[in-house]
CSV table of C-alpha atoms and ligand atoms in Angstrom, one decimal:
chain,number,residue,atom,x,y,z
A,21,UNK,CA,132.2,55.0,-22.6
A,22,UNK,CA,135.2,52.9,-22.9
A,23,UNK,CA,138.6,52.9,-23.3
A,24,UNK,CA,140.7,50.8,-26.3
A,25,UNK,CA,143.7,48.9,-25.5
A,26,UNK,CA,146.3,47.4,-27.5
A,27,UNK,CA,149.4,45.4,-26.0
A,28,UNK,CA,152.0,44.0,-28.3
A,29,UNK,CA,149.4,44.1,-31.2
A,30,UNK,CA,150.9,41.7,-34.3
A,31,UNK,CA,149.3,40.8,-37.3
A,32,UNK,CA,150.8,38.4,-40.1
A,33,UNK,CA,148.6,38.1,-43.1
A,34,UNK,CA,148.2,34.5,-45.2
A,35,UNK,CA,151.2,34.8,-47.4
A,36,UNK,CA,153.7,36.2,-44.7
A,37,UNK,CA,153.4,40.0,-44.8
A,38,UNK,CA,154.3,41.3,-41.4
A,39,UNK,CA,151.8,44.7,-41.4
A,40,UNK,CA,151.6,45.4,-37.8
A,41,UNK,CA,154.5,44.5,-35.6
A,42,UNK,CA,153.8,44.9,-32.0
A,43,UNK,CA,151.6,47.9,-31.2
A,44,UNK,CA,151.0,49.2,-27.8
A,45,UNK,CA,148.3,51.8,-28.1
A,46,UNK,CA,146.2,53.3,-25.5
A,47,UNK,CA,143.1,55.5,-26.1
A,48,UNK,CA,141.5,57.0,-22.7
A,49,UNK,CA,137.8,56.4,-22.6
A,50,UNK,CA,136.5,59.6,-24.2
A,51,UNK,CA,139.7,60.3,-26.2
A,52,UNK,CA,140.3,61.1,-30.1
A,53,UNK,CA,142.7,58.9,-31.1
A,54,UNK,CA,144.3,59.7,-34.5
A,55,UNK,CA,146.9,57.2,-36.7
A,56,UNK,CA,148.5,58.7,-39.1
A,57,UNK,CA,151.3,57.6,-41.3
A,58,UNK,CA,152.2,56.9,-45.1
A,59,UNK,CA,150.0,54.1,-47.3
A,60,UNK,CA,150.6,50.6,-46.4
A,61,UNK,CA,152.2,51.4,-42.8
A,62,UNK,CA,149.3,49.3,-41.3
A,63,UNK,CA,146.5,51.9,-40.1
A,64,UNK,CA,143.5,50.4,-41.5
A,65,UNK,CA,144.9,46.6,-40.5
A,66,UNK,CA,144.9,48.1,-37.2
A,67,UNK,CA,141.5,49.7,-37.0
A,68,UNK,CA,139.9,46.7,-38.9
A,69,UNK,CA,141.1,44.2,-35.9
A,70,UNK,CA,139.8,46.7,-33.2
A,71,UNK,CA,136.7,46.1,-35.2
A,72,UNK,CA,136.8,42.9,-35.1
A,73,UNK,CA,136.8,42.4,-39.1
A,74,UNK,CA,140.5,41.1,-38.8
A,75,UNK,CA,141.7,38.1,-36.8
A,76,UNK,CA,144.9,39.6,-34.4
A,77,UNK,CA,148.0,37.0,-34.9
A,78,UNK,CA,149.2,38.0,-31.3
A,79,UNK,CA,148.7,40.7,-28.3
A,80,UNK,CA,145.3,41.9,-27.4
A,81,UNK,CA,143.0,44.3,-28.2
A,82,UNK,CA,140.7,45.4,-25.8
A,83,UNK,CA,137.6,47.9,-25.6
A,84,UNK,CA,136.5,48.6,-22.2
A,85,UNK,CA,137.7,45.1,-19.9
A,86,UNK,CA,136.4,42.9,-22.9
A,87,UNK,CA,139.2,41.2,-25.7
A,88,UNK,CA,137.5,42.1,-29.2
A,89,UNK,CA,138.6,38.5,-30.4
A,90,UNK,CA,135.2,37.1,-27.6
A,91,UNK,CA,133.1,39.3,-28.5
A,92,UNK,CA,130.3,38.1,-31.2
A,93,UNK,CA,129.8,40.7,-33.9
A,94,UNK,CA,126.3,41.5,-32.0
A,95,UNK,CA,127.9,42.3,-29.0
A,96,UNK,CA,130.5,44.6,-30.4
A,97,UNK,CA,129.3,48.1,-29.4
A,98,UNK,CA,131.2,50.1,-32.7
A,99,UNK,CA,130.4,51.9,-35.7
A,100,UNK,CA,132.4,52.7,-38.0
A,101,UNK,CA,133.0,55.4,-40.9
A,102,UNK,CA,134.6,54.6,-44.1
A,103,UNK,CA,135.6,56.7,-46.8
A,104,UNK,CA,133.4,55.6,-49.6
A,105,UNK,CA,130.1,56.1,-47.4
A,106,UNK,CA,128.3,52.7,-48.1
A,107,UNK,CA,125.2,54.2,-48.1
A,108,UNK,CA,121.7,52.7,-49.1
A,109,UNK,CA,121.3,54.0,-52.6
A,110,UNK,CA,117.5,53.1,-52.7
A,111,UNK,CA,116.9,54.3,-49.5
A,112,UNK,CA,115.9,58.0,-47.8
A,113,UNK,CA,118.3,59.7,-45.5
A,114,UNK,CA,116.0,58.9,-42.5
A,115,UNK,CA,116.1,55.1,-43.2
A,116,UNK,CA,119.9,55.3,-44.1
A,117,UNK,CA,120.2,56.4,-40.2
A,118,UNK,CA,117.7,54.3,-39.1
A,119,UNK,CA,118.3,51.1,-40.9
A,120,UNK,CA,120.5,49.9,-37.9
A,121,UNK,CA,118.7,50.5,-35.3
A,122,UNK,CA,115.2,48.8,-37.0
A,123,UNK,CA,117.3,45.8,-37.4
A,124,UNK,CA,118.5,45.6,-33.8
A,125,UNK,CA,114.6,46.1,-32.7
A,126,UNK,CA,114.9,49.8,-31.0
A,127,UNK,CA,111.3,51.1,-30.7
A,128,UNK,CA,110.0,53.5,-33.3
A,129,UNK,CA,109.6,56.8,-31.0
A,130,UNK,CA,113.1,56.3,-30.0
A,131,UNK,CA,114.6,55.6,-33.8
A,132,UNK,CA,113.0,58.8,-34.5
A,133,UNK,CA,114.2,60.7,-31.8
A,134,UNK,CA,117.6,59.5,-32.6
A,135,UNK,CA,117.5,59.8,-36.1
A,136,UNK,CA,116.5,63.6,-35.7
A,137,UNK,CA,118.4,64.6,-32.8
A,138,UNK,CA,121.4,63.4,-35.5
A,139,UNK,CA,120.0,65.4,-38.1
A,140,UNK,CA,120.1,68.4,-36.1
A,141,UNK,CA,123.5,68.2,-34.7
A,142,UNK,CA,124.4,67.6,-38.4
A,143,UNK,CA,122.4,70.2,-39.9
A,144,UNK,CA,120.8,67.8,-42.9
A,145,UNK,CA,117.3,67.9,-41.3
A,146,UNK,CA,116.1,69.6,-44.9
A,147,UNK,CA,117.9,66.2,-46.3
A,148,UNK,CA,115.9,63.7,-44.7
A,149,UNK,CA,113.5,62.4,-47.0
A,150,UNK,CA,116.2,62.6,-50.0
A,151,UNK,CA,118.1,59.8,-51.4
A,152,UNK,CA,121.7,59.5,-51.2
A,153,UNK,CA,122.4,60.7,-54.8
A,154,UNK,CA,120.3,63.6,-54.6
A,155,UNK,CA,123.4,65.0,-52.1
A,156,UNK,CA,126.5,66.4,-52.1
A,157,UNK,CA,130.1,64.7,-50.9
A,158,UNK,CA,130.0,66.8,-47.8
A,159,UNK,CA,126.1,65.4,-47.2
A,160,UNK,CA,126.5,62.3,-48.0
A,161,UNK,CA,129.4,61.4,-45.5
A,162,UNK,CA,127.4,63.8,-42.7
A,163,UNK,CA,124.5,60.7,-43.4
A,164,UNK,CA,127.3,58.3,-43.0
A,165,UNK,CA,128.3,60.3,-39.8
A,166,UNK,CA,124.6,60.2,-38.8
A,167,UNK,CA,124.1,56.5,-39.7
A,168,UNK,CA,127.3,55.9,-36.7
A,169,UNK,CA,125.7,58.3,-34.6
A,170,UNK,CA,122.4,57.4,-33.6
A,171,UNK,CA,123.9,53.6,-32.8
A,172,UNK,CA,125.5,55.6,-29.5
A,173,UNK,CA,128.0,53.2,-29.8
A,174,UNK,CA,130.9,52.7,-26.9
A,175,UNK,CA,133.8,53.6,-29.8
A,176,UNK,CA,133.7,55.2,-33.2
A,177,UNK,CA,135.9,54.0,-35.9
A,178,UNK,CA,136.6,56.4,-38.7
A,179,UNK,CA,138.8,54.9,-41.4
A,180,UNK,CA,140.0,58.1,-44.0
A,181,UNK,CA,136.5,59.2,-44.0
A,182,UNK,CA,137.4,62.7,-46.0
A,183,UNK,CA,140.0,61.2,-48.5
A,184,UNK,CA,137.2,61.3,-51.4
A,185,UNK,CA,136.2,64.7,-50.4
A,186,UNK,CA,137.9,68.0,-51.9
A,187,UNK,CA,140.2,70.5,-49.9
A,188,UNK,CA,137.8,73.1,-49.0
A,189,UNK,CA,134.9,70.4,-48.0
A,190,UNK,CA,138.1,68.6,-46.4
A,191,UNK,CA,138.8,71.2,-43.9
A,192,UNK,CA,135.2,72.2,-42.9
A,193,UNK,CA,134.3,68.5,-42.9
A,194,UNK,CA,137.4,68.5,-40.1
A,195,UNK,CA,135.9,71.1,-38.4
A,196,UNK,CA,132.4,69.3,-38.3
A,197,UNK,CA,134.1,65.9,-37.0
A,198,UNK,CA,135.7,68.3,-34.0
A,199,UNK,CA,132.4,69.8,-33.4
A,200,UNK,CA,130.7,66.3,-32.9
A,201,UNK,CA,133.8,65.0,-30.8
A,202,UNK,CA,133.3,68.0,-28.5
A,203,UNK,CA,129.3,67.3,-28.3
A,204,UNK,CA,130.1,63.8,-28.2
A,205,UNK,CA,133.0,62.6,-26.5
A,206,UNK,CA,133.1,58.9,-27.7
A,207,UNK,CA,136.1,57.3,-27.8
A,208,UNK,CA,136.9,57.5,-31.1
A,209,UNK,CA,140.2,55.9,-33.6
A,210,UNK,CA,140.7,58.0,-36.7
A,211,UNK,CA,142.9,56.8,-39.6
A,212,UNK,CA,144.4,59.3,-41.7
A,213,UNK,CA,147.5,59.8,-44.0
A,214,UNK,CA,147.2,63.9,-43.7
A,215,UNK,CA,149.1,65.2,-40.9
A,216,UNK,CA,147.0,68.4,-40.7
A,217,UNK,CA,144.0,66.6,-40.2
A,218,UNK,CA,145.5,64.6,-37.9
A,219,UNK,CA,146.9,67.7,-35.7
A,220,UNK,CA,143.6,69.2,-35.4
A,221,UNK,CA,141.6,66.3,-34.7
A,222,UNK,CA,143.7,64.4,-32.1
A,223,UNK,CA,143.8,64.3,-29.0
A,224,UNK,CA,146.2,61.0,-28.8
A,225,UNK,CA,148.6,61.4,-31.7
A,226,UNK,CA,149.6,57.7,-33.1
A,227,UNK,CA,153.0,58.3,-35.7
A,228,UNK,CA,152.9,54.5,-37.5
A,229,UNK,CA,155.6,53.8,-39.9
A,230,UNK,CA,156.4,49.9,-41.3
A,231,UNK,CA,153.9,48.1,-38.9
A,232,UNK,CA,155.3,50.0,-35.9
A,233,UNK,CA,154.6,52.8,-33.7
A,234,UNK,CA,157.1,55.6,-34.6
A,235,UNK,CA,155.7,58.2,-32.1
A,236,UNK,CA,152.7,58.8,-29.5
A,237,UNK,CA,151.5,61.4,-27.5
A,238,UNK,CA,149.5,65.1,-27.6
A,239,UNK,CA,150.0,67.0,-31.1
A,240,UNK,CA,152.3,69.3,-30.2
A,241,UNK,CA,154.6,67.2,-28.4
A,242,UNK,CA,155.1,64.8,-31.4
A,243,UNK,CA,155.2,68.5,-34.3
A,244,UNK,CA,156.6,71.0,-32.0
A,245,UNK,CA,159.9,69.5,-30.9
A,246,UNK,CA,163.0,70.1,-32.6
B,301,ADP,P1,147.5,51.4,-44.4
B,301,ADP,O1,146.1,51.4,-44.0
B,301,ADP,O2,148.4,52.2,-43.5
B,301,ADP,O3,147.6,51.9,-45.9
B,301,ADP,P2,147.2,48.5,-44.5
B,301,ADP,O4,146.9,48.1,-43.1
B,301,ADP,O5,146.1,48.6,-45.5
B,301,ADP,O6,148.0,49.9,-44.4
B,301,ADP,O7,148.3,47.6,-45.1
B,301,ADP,C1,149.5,47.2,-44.3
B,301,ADP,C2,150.3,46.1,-45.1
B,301,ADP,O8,149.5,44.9,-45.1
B,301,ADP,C3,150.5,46.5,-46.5
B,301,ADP,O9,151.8,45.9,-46.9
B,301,ADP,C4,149.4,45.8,-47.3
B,301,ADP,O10,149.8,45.4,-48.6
B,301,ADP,C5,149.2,44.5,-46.4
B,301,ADP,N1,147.9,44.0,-46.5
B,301,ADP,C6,146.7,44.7,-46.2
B,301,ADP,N2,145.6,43.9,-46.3
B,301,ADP,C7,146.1,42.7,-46.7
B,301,ADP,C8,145.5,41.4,-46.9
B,301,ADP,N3,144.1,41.3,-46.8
B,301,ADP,N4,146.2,40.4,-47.3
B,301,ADP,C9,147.6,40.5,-47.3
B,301,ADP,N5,148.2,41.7,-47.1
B,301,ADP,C10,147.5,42.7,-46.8
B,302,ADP,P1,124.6,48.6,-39.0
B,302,ADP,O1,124.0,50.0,-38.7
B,302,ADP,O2,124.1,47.6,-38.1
B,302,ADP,O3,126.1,48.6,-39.1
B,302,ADP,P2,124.4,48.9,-41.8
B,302,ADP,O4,123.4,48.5,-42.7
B,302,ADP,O5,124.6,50.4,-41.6
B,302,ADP,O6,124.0,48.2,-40.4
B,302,ADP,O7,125.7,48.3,-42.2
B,302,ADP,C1,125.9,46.9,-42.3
B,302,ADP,C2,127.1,46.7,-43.2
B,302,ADP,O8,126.8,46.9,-44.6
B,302,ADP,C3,128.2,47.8,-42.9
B,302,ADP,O9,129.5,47.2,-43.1
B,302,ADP,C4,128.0,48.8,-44.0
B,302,ADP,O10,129.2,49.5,-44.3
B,302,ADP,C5,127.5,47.9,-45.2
B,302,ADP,N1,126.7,48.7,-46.1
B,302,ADP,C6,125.8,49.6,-45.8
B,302,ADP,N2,125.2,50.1,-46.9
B,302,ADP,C7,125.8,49.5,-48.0
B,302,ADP,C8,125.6,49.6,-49.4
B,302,ADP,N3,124.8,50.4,-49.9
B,302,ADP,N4,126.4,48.8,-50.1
B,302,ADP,C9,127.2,47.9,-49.6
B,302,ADP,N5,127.5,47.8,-48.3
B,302,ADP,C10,126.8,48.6,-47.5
């Protein structure tokens, strides 16, 4: 497990726009860390450099004692979960959640016993053999839960991964995402505009507004003060 450090984090895109202005974040190895803030404020620019998708302009970004920026993609231990699923259409559930870890060579027993040890903490073992349009919403982002799972990667990255879901599957979704951080306890970055969601999910509280930082700390500290 590994903790994710950002110090004086800028990034100017081609064209000038400022979208993250100095960012000091720091996510205890373990932690849920949760930005929230309005569209445009920076979040996923944020989340897509600790991925390494996005060049930083300045500052550092750091999981565990290694800068993202030298790490090749290969070496980057992180999954991530977006929004819109990107799952395999022509593919089963099974090889949805195993396709990654066939490509990086893991041996079949253990794909297997990943792929339905995720299942089961998922509860879409009945699922497995389906394709992706044969599911719900609420499935198919539990397969693109499953698909970041089984990787056992050193960070989860999660960028709005209920927006396209409705309210009710919204809040048990929420309550499915705490379960796994409990069972789990990877150090995890959450991006979110809905402050609820944010509450209940975070355990490090990010307030982003304009490019900068507003606010950090515990949930109640940043809601409960006057
Ligand atoms: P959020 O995730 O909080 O909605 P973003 O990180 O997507 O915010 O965007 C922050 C700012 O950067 C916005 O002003 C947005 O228009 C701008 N931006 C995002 N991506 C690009 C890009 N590829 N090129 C130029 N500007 C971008
Ligand atoms: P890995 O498990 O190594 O990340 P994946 O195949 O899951 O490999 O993902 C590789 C990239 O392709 C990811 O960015 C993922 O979001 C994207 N991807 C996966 N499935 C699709 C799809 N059906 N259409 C477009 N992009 C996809």
């Amino acid at each position: 497990m590994s903790e994710v450090v950002l110090d004086k984090v800028r990034k100017v895109y081609a064209g000038g726009v400022e979208a993250v202005r100095g960012v000091d974040i720091h996510v205890p190895a373990g932690a849920f860390c949760v930005l929230v803030g309005p569209s445009g404020c920076g979040k996923s620019t944020l989340l897509r450099m600790i991925a390494g998708l996005e060049t930083i302009t300045s500052g550092e970004c750091r999981i565990g004692p290694r800068r993202v920026n030298e790490l090749e993609p290969a070496e980057r231990d992180i999954a991530m979960v977006f929004q819109n699923y990107a799952l395999y259409p022509h593919m089963s559930v099974y090889d949805n959640m195993a396709y990654g870890l066939r490509n990086r060579g893991t041996p079949k027993p253990e794909i297997d016993e990943r792929v339905k040890e995720a299942a089961r903490i998922l509860e879409i073992t009945p699922f497995l053999d389906r394709k992706p349009r044969a599911l719900s919403g609420g499935q198919r982002q539990r397969v693109a839960m499953g698909r970041a799972i089984v990787r056992k990667p050193q960070v989860f990255l999660f960028d709005e991964p209920l927006s396209n879901l409705d309210a009710k599957l919204r809040i048990q979704m929420r309550v499915e995402i705490k379960k796994l951080q409990r069972a789990l306890a990877v150090t995890s970055v959450y991006v979110t505009h809905d402050q609820l969601e944010a509450m209940t999910l975070a355990d490090v509280l990010v307030v982003m507004n304009k490019g900068e930082v507003e606010q950090t700390g515990a949930p109640l500290d940043i809601y409960e003060t006057p």
